[in-house]
CSV table of C-alpha atoms in Angstrom, one decimal:
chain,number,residue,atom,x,y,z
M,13,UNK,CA,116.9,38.1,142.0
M,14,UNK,CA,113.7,39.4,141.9
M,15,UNK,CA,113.6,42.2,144.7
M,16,UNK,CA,117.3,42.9,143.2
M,17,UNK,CA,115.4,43.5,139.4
M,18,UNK,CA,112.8,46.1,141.1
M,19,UNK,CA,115.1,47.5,143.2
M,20,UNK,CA,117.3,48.3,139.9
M,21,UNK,CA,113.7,49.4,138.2
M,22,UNK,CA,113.1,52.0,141.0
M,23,UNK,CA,116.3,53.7,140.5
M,24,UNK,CA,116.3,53.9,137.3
M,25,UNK,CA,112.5,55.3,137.4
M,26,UNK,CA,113.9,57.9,140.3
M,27,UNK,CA,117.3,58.8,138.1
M,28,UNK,CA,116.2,59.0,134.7
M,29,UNK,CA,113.2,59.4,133.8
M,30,UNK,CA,112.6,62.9,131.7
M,31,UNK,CA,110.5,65.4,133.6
M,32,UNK,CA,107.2,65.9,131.2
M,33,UNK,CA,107.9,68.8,128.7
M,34,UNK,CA,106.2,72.5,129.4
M,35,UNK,CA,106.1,76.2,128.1
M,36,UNK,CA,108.1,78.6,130.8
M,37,UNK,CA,107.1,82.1,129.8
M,38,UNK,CA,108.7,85.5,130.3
M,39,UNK,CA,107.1,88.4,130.0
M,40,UNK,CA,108.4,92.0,129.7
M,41,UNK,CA,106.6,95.1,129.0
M,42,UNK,CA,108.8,97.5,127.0
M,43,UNK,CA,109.2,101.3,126.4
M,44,UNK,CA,112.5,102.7,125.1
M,45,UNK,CA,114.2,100.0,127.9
M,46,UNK,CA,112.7,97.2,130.0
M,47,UNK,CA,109.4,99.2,131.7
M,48,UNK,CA,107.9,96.2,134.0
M,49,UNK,CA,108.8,92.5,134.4
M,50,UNK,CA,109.1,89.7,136.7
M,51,UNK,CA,112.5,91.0,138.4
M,52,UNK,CA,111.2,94.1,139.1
M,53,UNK,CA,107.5,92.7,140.0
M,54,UNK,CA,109.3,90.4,142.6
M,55,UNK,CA,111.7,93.5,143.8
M,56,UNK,CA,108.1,95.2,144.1
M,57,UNK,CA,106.4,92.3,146.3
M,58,UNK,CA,109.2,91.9,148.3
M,59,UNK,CA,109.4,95.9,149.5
M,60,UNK,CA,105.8,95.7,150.2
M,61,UNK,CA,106.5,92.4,152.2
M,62,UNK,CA,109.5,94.2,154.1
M,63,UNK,CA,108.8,97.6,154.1
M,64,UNK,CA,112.8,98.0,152.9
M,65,UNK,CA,114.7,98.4,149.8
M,66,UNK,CA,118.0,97.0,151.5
M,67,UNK,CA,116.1,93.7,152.9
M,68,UNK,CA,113.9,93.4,149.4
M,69,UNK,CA,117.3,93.8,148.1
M,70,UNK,CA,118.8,91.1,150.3
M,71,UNK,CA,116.0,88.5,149.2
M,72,UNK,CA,117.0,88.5,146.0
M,73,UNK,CA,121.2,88.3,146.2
M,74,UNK,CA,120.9,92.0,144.9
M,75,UNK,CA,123.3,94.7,145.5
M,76,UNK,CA,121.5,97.7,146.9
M,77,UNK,CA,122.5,100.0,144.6
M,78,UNK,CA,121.8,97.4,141.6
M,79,UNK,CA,118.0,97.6,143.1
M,80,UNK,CA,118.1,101.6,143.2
M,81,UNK,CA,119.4,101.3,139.6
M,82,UNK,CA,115.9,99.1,139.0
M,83,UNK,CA,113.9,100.8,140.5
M,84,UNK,CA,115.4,104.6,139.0
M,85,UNK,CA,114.7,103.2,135.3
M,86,UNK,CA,111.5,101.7,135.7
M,87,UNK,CA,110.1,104.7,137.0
M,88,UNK,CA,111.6,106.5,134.9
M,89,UNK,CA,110.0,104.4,131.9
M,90,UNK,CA,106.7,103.9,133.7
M,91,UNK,CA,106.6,107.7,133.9
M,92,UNK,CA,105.0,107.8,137.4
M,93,UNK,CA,106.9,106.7,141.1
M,94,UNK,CA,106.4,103.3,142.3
M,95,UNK,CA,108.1,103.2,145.9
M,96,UNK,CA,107.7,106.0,148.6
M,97,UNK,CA,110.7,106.6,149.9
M,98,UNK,CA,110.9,107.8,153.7
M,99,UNK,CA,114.9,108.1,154.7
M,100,UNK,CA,116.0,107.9,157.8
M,101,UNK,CA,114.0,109.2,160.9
M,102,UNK,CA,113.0,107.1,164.0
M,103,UNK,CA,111.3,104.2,161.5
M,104,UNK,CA,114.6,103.9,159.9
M,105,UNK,CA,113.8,105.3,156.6
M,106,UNK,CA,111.0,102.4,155.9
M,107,UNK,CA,109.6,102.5,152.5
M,108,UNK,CA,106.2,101.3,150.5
M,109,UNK,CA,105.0,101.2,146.9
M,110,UNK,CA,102.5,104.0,145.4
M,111,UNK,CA,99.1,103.7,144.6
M,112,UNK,CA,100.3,103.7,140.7
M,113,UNK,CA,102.8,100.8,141.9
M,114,UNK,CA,100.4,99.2,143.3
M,115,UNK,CA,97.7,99.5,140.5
M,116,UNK,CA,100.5,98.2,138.1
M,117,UNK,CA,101.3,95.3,139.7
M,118,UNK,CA,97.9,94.3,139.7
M,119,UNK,CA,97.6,94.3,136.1
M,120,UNK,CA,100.7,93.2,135.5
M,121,UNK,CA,99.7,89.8,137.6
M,122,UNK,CA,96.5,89.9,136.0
M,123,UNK,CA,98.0,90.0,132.5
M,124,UNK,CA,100.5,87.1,132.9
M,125,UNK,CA,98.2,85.0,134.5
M,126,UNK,CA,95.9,85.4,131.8
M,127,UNK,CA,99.1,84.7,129.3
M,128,UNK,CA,100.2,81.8,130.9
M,129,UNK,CA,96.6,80.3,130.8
M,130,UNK,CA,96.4,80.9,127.0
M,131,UNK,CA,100.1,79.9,126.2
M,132,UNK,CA,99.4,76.4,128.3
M,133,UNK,CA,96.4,75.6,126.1
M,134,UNK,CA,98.1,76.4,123.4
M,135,UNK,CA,101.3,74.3,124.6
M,136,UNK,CA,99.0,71.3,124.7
M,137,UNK,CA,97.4,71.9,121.1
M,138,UNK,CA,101.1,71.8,119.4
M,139,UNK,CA,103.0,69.5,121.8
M,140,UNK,CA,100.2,67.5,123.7
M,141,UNK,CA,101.9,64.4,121.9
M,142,UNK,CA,105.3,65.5,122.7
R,13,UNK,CA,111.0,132.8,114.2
R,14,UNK,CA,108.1,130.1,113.7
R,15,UNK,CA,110.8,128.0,111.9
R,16,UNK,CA,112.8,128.1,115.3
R,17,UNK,CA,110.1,126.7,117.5
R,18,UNK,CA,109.0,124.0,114.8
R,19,UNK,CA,112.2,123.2,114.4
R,20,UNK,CA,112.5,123.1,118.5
R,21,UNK,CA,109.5,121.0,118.3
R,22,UNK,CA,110.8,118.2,116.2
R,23,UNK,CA,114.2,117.7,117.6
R,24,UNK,CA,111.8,117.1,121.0
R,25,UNK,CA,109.8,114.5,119.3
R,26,UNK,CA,112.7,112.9,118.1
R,27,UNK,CA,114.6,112.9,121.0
R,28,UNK,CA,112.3,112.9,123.9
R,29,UNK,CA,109.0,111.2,122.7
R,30,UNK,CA,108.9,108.0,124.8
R,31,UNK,CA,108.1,104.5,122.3
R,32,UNK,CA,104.6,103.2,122.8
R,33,UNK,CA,104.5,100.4,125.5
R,34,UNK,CA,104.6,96.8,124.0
R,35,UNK,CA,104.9,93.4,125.6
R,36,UNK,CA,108.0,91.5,124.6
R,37,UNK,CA,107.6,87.4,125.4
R,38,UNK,CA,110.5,84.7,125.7
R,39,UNK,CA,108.9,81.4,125.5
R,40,UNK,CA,111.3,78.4,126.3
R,41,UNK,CA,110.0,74.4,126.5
R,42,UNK,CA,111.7,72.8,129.1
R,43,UNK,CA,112.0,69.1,130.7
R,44,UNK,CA,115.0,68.8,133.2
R,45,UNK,CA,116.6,71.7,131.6
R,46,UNK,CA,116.1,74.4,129.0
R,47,UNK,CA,114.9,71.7,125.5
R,48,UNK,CA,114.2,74.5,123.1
R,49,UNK,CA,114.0,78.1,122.9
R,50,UNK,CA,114.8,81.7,120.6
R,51,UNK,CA,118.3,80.8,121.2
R,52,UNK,CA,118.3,77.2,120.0
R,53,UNK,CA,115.3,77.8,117.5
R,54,UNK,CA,118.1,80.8,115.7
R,55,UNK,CA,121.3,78.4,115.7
R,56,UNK,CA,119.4,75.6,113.8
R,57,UNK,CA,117.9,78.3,111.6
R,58,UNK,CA,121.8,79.4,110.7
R,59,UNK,CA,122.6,76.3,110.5
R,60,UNK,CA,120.2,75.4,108.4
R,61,UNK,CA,121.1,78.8,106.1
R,62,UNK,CA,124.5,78.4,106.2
R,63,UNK,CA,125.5,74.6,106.1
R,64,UNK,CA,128.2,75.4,108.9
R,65,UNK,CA,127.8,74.8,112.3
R,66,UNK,CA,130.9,76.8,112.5
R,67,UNK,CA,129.4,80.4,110.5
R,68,UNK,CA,126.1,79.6,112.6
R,69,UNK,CA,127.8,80.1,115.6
R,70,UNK,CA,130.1,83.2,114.6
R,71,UNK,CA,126.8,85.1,112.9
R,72,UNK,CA,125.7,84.8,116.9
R,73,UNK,CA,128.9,85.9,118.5
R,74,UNK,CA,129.1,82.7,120.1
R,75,UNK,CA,132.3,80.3,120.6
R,76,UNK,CA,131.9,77.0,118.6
R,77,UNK,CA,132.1,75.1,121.7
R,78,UNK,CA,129.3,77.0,123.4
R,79,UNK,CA,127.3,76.1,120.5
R,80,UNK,CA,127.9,72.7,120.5
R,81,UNK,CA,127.4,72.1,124.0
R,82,UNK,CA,123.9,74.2,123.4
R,83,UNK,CA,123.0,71.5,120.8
R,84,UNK,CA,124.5,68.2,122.8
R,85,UNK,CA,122.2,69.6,125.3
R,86,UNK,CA,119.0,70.1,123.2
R,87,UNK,CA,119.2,67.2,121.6
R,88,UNK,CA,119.6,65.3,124.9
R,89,UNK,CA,116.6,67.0,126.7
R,90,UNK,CA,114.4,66.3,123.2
R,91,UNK,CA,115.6,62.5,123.1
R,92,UNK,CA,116.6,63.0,119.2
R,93,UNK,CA,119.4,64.5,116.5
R,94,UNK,CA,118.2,68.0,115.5
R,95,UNK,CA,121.7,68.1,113.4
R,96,UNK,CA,123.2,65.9,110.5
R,97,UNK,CA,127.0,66.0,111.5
R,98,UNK,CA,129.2,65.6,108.1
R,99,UNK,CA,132.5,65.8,109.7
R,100,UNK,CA,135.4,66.5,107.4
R,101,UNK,CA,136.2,65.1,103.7
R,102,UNK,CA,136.2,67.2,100.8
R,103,UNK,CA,133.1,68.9,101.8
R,104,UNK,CA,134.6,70.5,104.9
R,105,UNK,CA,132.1,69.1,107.0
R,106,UNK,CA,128.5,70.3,105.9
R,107,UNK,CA,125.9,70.0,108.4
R,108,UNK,CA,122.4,69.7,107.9
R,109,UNK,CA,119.0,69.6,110.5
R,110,UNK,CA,117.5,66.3,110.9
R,111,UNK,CA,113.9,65.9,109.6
R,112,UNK,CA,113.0,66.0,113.5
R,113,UNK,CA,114.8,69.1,114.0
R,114,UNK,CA,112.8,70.8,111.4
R,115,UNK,CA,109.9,69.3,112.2
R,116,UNK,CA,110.7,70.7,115.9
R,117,UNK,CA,111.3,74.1,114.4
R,118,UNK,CA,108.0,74.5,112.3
R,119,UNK,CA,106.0,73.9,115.5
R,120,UNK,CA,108.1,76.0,117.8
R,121,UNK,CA,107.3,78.6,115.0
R,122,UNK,CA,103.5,77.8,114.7
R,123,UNK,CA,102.8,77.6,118.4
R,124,UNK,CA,105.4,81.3,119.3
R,125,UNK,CA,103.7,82.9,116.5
R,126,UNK,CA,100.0,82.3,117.9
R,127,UNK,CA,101.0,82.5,121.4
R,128,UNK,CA,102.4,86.6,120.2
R,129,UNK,CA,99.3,87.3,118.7
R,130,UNK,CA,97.0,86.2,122.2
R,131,UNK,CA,99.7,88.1,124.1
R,132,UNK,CA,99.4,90.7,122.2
R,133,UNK,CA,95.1,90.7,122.6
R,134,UNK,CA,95.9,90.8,126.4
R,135,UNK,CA,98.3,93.4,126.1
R,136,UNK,CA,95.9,95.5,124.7
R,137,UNK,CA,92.9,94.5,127.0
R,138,UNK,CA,95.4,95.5,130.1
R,139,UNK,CA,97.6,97.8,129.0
R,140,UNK,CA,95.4,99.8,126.1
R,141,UNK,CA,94.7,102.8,128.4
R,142,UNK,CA,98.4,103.2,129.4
């Protein structure tokens, strides 16, 4: 009776109990349309990881032409290239992000780290007793 | 002449200038699944406004079943009512947010509103030069 009592405890513990509340954060910078966030930062990484579009594109369940489309309007917002496109040829047409692309994702991970920090202390000051 | 090329210039500046660069931040609390965000936090606010869970949902362009599941849902992730439900009678079903709702709200409002203005101090310490 008693082993049948914890055992019944565990589960419920394991099933039920709420996950403790947190702050998710999303964070965009904005022009005249979306200019940077965490899709295209993660499209970013991913091409750098790869050295392709198509397999960066792959990673994320994204149509190729969906990523072109990202990748057109944020440097067209940005105002500067971010990838370095090299079609076709012997490497099969491998591609890397500029210097500028570079430099922005470096702030841009600076900047939401630094937000998230602020926003978690913050969190805790008006639902630390949540 | 000069009033061609000023009035070149300005049709430029209106249609070409590109909008200053500004951060835009979605902040969501979550447990197990989404418990309050802009999308809940603007549906209690109508509600609140308008008395009607029914108008609340239709000033968002959402379906009256989409909104209900969006508050069975809140209020099961926060553990408490956030809406009085005055089903029917002569009053055609008035409904009103619990005192725990708008408690919810005014700190959702409190802790947003200071967590925009730090994001917005970053913003500027990262992205001031761009």
């Amino acid at each position: 009776m008693d082993n049948g009592m914890e055992h019944i405890d565990t589960e419920s513990k394991a099933g039920t109990t709420p996950a403790e509340l947190r702050p998710r954060i999303k964070l965009q910078l904005v022009r005249n349309d979306i200019c940077f966030g965490p899709g295209i930062y993660r499209l970013l990484r991913l091409i750098d990881e790869t050295g392709s579009v198509r397999l960066a594109c792959q990673s994320m369940g994204m149509s190729y032409s969906k990523g072109w489309r990202i990748l057109a309007r944020t440097e067209q917002q940005l105002g500067y290239p971010v990838v370095e496109r090299q079609q076709g040829g012997k490497s099969g047409g491998a591609s890397s992000i500029t210097e500028q692309g570079v430099r922005m994702m470096r702030k841009y991970e600076a900047f939401t780290g630094e937000c998230e920090r602020q926003v978690q202390a913050l969190f805790e000051k008006y639902f630390g007793d949540e």
